[in-house]
Amino acid sequence: MLISVVALLIASPPSIAQEKRQASAQTSKRTAAETKAHRLVLQVNSNDPATMNLALNNATNVAQHYKEIGQPVEIEIVTFGPGLHMLRDDTSPVKARIKELTLSTPAISFKACGNTQENMKKAENKEISLISDVSVVKSGVVRVMELQERGWTYVRP
């Protein structure tokens, strides 16, 4: 009889408590992966309205996707060189869209290259004002590089 009980215990599947612990551990791992913040950096270095609109479309689509599935996301659009025109108050062909996005989608932020801004100031002999809610970084290229080094996903539309 004792041998039958031991054989039954050895052959029986894991206990319900054991199964619950395993399922809980798997759920914890999955939940941690799902709630990890997604981070995207988009580079704009062209004074081309189609490229600027594509970057805004990409950012909007990514933000909307993660909002719909309840996961956090951070998106930075970094401009430098001729791409700074995207964020210039006087020359941006997408100024209205940017203003709308800064109000409606806090996951998206805009960074302007300070080096480019300074070079444009010298070349045009005037202050280069930017759209409100745009932040200036010393170097747009360095910003993109450092974000990538910290694990951000890089896309160039």
PDB file of C-alpha atoms in Angstrom:
ATOM      1  CA  MET A   1       0.000   0.000   0.000  1.00  0.00           C
ATOM      2  CA  LEU A   2       2.779   2.444   0.943  1.00  0.00           C
ATOM      3  CA  ILE A   3       4.536   1.743  -2.339  1.00  0.00           C
ATOM      4  CA  SER A   4       1.323   2.527  -4.223  1.00  0.00           C
ATOM      5  CA  VAL A   5       0.971   5.915  -2.472  1.00  0.00           C
ATOM      6  CA  VAL A   6       4.618   6.836  -3.156  1.00  0.00           C
ATOM      7  CA  ALA A   7       4.258   5.804  -6.801  1.00  0.00           C
ATOM      8  CA  LEU A   8       1.087   7.877  -7.069  1.00  0.00           C
ATOM      9  CA  LEU A   9       2.808  10.938  -5.591  1.00  0.00           C
ATOM     10  CA  ILE A  10       5.789  10.587  -7.918  1.00  0.00           C
ATOM     11  CA  ALA A  11       3.610  10.143 -10.999  1.00  0.00           C
ATOM     12  CA  SER A  12       1.087  12.856 -10.131  1.00  0.00           C
ATOM     13  CA  PRO A  13       1.277  16.285 -11.750  1.00  0.00           C
ATOM     14  CA  PRO A  14       2.493  19.347  -9.814  1.00  0.00           C
ATOM     15  CA  SER A  15       0.212  20.623  -7.112  1.00  0.00           C
ATOM     16  CA  ILE A  16      -2.270  23.392  -7.764  1.00  0.00           C
ATOM     17  CA  ALA A  17      -0.218  25.715  -5.571  1.00  0.00           C
ATOM     18  CA  GLN A  18       2.883  24.947  -7.622  1.00  0.00           C
ATOM     19  CA  GLU A  19       1.007  25.623 -10.872  1.00  0.00           C
ATOM     20  CA  LYS A  20      -0.252  28.952  -9.516  1.00  0.00           C
ATOM     21  CA  ARG A  21       3.293  29.987  -8.535  1.00  0.00           C
ATOM     22  CA  GLN A  22       4.579  29.121 -11.999  1.00  0.00           C
ATOM     23  CA  ALA A  23       1.730  30.975 -13.715  1.00  0.00           C
ATOM     24  CA  SER A  24       2.252  33.985 -11.445  1.00  0.00           C
ATOM     25  CA  ALA A  25       5.977  34.072 -12.254  1.00  0.00           C
ATOM     26  CA  GLN A  26       5.248  33.924 -15.982  1.00  0.00           C
ATOM     27  CA  THR A  27       2.663  36.703 -15.671  1.00  0.00           C
ATOM     28  CA  SER A  28       5.125  38.861 -13.703  1.00  0.00           C
ATOM     29  CA  LYS A  29       7.775  38.444 -16.394  1.00  0.00           C
ATOM     30  CA  ARG A  30       5.263  39.234 -19.140  1.00  0.00           C
ATOM     31  CA  THR A  31       3.841  42.233 -17.259  1.00  0.00           C
ATOM     32  CA  ALA A  32       7.309  43.696 -16.688  1.00  0.00           C
ATOM     33  CA  ALA A  33       8.104  43.385 -20.405  1.00  0.00           C
ATOM     34  CA  GLU A  34       4.768  44.863 -21.428  1.00  0.00           C
ATOM     35  CA  THR A  35       5.035  47.891 -19.121  1.00  0.00           C
ATOM     36  CA  LYS A  36       8.624  48.713 -20.064  1.00  0.00           C
ATOM     37  CA  ALA A  37       8.632  52.177 -21.596  1.00  0.00           C
ATOM     38  CA  HIS A  38       9.096  52.173 -25.343  1.00  0.00           C
ATOM     39  CA  ARG A  39      11.433  54.932 -26.518  1.00  0.00           C
ATOM     40  CA  LEU A  40      11.803  56.217 -30.063  1.00  0.00           C
ATOM     41  CA  VAL A  41      14.033  58.933 -31.481  1.00  0.00           C
ATOM     42  CA  LEU A  42      13.212  60.287 -34.937  1.00  0.00           C
ATOM     43  CA  GLN A  43      15.852  62.286 -36.800  1.00  0.00           C
ATOM     44  CA  VAL A  44      14.999  65.101 -39.214  1.00  0.00           C
ATOM     45  CA  ASN A  45      17.959  66.679 -41.014  1.00  0.00           C
ATOM     46  CA  SER A  46      16.248  67.688 -44.251  1.00  0.00           C
ATOM     47  CA  ASN A  47      14.324  70.844 -45.133  1.00  0.00           C
ATOM     48  CA  ASP A  48      11.761  68.737 -46.960  1.00  0.00           C
ATOM     49  CA  PRO A  49       8.098  69.091 -45.918  1.00  0.00           C
ATOM     50  CA  ALA A  50       7.371  65.483 -46.969  1.00  0.00           C
ATOM     51  CA  THR A  51      10.107  64.180 -44.643  1.00  0.00           C
ATOM     52  CA  MET A  52       8.841  66.403 -41.815  1.00  0.00           C
ATOM     53  CA  ASN A  53       5.278  65.190 -42.268  1.00  0.00           C
ATOM     54  CA  LEU A  54       6.461  61.589 -42.408  1.00  0.00           C
ATOM     55  CA  ALA A  55       8.295  62.048 -39.086  1.00  0.00           C
ATOM     56  CA  LEU A  56       5.141  63.541 -37.544  1.00  0.00           C
ATOM     57  CA  ASN A  57       3.033  60.693 -38.968  1.00  0.00           C
ATOM     58  CA  ASN A  58       5.466  58.104 -37.571  1.00  0.00           C
ATOM     59  CA  ALA A  59       5.452  59.745 -34.137  1.00  0.00           C
ATOM     60  CA  THR A  60       1.666  60.050 -34.081  1.00  0.00           C
ATOM     61  CA  ASN A  61       1.149  56.440 -35.155  1.00  0.00           C
ATOM     62  CA  VAL A  62       3.588  55.075 -32.564  1.00  0.00           C
ATOM     63  CA  ALA A  63       2.068  57.183 -29.776  1.00  0.00           C
ATOM     64  CA  GLN A  64      -1.441  56.086 -30.735  1.00  0.00           C
ATOM     65  CA  HIS A  65      -0.468  52.415 -30.927  1.00  0.00           C
ATOM     66  CA  TYR A  66       0.979  52.304 -27.432  1.00  0.00           C
ATOM     67  CA  LYS A  67      -1.838  54.407 -26.006  1.00  0.00           C
ATOM     68  CA  GLU A  68      -4.375  51.911 -27.384  1.00  0.00           C
ATOM     69  CA  ILE A  69      -2.639  48.949 -25.757  1.00  0.00           C
ATOM     70  CA  GLY A  70      -1.951  50.802 -22.518  1.00  0.00           C
ATOM     71  CA  GLN A  71       1.841  50.841 -22.684  1.00  0.00           C
ATOM     72  CA  PRO A  72       4.080  53.838 -22.021  1.00  0.00           C
ATOM     73  CA  VAL A  73       6.061  55.442 -24.826  1.00  0.00           C
ATOM     74  CA  GLU A  74       8.443  58.388 -25.194  1.00  0.00           C
ATOM     75  CA  ILE A  75       9.146  59.900 -28.602  1.00  0.00           C
ATOM     76  CA  GLU A  76      11.690  62.605 -29.417  1.00  0.00           C
ATOM     77  CA  ILE A  77      11.939  64.266 -32.786  1.00  0.00           C
ATOM     78  CA  VAL A  78      15.456  65.686 -33.066  1.00  0.00           C
ATOM     79  CA  THR A  79      16.278  68.194 -35.804  1.00  0.00           C
ATOM     80  CA  PHE A  80      19.627  69.482 -37.024  1.00  0.00           C
ATOM     81  CA  GLY A  81      21.144  70.954 -40.170  1.00  0.00           C
ATOM     82  CA  PRO A  82      18.491  71.932 -42.721  1.00  0.00           C
ATOM     83  CA  GLY A  83      15.974  69.938 -40.667  1.00  0.00           C
ATOM     84  CA  LEU A  84      15.930  72.762 -38.104  1.00  0.00           C
ATOM     85  CA  HIS A  85      13.487  74.555 -40.427  1.00  0.00           C
ATOM     86  CA  MET A  86      10.900  72.088 -39.146  1.00  0.00           C
ATOM     87  CA  LEU A  87      11.056  73.769 -35.720  1.00  0.00           C
ATOM     88  CA  ARG A  88      11.713  77.373 -36.777  1.00  0.00           C
ATOM     89  CA  ASP A  89       8.876  79.729 -35.969  1.00  0.00           C
ATOM     90  CA  ASP A  90       9.358  81.665 -39.220  1.00  0.00           C
ATOM     91  CA  THR A  91       9.951  78.856 -41.744  1.00  0.00           C
ATOM     92  CA  SER A  92       8.285  75.665 -40.498  1.00  0.00           C
ATOM     93  CA  PRO A  93       5.880  74.168 -43.041  1.00  0.00           C
ATOM     94  CA  VAL A  94       4.472  71.934 -40.262  1.00  0.00           C
ATOM     95  CA  LYS A  95       4.147  74.515 -37.482  1.00  0.00           C
ATOM     96  CA  ALA A  96       0.389  74.016 -36.996  1.00  0.00           C
ATOM     97  CA  ARG A  97       0.772  70.234 -36.687  1.00  0.00           C
ATOM     98  CA  ILE A  98       3.576  70.595 -34.164  1.00  0.00           C
ATOM     99  CA  LYS A  99       1.556  72.984 -32.021  1.00  0.00           C
ATOM    100  CA  GLU A 100      -1.395  70.575 -32.134  1.00  0.00           C
ATOM    101  CA  LEU A 101       0.794  67.597 -31.213  1.00  0.00           C
ATOM    102  CA  THR A 102       2.438  69.349 -28.272  1.00  0.00           C
ATOM    103  CA  LEU A 103      -1.028  70.011 -26.858  1.00  0.00           C
ATOM    104  CA  SER A 104      -2.621  66.635 -27.615  1.00  0.00           C
ATOM    105  CA  THR A 105       0.218  64.124 -27.336  1.00  0.00           C
ATOM    106  CA  PRO A 106       2.605  64.683 -24.418  1.00  0.00           C
ATOM    107  CA  ALA A 107       4.534  61.511 -25.342  1.00  0.00           C
ATOM    108  CA  ILE A 108       6.041  63.426 -28.295  1.00  0.00           C
ATOM    109  CA  SER A 109       8.714  66.080 -27.731  1.00  0.00           C
ATOM    110  CA  PHE A 110      10.803  68.171 -30.092  1.00  0.00           C
ATOM    111  CA  LYS A 111      14.517  68.964 -29.855  1.00  0.00           C
ATOM    112  CA  ALA A 112      16.412  71.535 -31.909  1.00  0.00           C
ATOM    113  CA  CYS A 113      20.165  71.525 -32.468  1.00  0.00           C
ATOM    114  CA  GLY A 114      21.758  74.534 -30.794  1.00  0.00           C
ATOM    115  CA  ASN A 115      24.802  74.353 -33.072  1.00  0.00           C
ATOM    116  CA  THR A 116      22.588  74.607 -36.156  1.00  0.00           C
ATOM    117  CA  GLN A 117      20.542  77.413 -34.609  1.00  0.00           C
ATOM    118  CA  GLU A 118      23.751  79.368 -33.902  1.00  0.00           C
ATOM    119  CA  ASN A 119      25.091  78.783 -37.435  1.00  0.00           C
ATOM    120  CA  MET A 120      21.792  79.940 -38.970  1.00  0.00           C
ATOM    121  CA  LYS A 121      21.879  83.036 -36.750  1.00  0.00           C
ATOM    122  CA  LYS A 122      25.335  83.929 -38.081  1.00  0.00           C
ATOM    123  CA  ALA A 123      24.431  83.173 -41.706  1.00  0.00           C
ATOM    124  CA  GLU A 124      21.148  85.115 -41.610  1.00  0.00           C
ATOM    125  CA  ASN A 125      22.365  87.825 -39.227  1.00  0.00           C
ATOM    126  CA  LYS A 126      19.233  87.525 -37.059  1.00  0.00           C
ATOM    127  CA  GLU A 127      17.885  85.599 -34.093  1.00  0.00           C
ATOM    128  CA  ILE A 128      16.414  82.243 -35.012  1.00  0.00           C
ATOM    129  CA  SER A 129      13.245  81.782 -32.990  1.00  0.00           C
ATOM    130  CA  LEU A 130      11.714  78.372 -32.512  1.00  0.00           C
ATOM    131  CA  ILE A 131       8.156  77.160 -32.148  1.00  0.00           C
ATOM    132  CA  SER A 132       7.010  77.210 -28.522  1.00  0.00           C
ATOM    133  CA  ASP A 133       7.493  73.998 -26.532  1.00  0.00           C
ATOM    134  CA  VAL A 134      10.635  73.092 -28.494  1.00  0.00           C
ATOM    135  CA  SER A 135      13.758  72.394 -26.428  1.00  0.00           C
ATOM    136  CA  VAL A 136      17.269  73.207 -27.585  1.00  0.00           C
ATOM    137  CA  VAL A 137      20.068  70.672 -27.189  1.00  0.00           C
ATOM    138  CA  LYS A 138      23.721  71.572 -27.753  1.00  0.00           C
ATOM    139  CA  SER A 139      24.112  69.140 -30.641  1.00  0.00           C
ATOM    140  CA  GLY A 140      21.334  67.275 -32.424  1.00  0.00           C
ATOM    141  CA  VAL A 141      23.680  64.561 -33.647  1.00  0.00           C
ATOM    142  CA  VAL A 142      25.066  64.020 -30.154  1.00  0.00           C
ATOM    143  CA  ARG A 143      21.509  63.869 -28.769  1.00  0.00           C
ATOM    144  CA  VAL A 144      20.540  61.136 -31.250  1.00  0.00           C
ATOM    145  CA  MET A 145      23.742  59.229 -30.516  1.00  0.00           C
ATOM    146  CA  GLU A 146      23.325  59.415 -26.728  1.00  0.00           C
ATOM    147  CA  LEU A 147      19.693  58.300 -26.879  1.00  0.00           C
ATOM    148  CA  GLN A 148      20.725  55.300 -28.981  1.00  0.00           C
ATOM    149  CA  GLU A 149      23.458  54.484 -26.466  1.00  0.00           C
ATOM    150  CA  ARG A 150      20.745  54.442 -23.771  1.00  0.00           C
ATOM    151  CA  GLY A 151      18.692  51.924 -25.746  1.00  0.00           C
ATOM    152  CA  TRP A 152      16.301  54.196 -27.656  1.00  0.00           C
ATOM    153  CA  THR A 153      15.100  52.945 -31.039  1.00  0.00           C
ATOM    154  CA  TYR A 154      16.327  55.134 -33.896  1.00  0.00           C
ATOM    155  CA  VAL A 155      14.331  55.878 -37.044  1.00  0.00           C
ATOM    156  CA  ARG A 156      15.146  58.254 -39.856  1.00  0.00           C
ATOM    157  CA  PRO A 157      12.003  58.887 -41.915  1.00  0.00           C
TER     158      PRO A 157
END
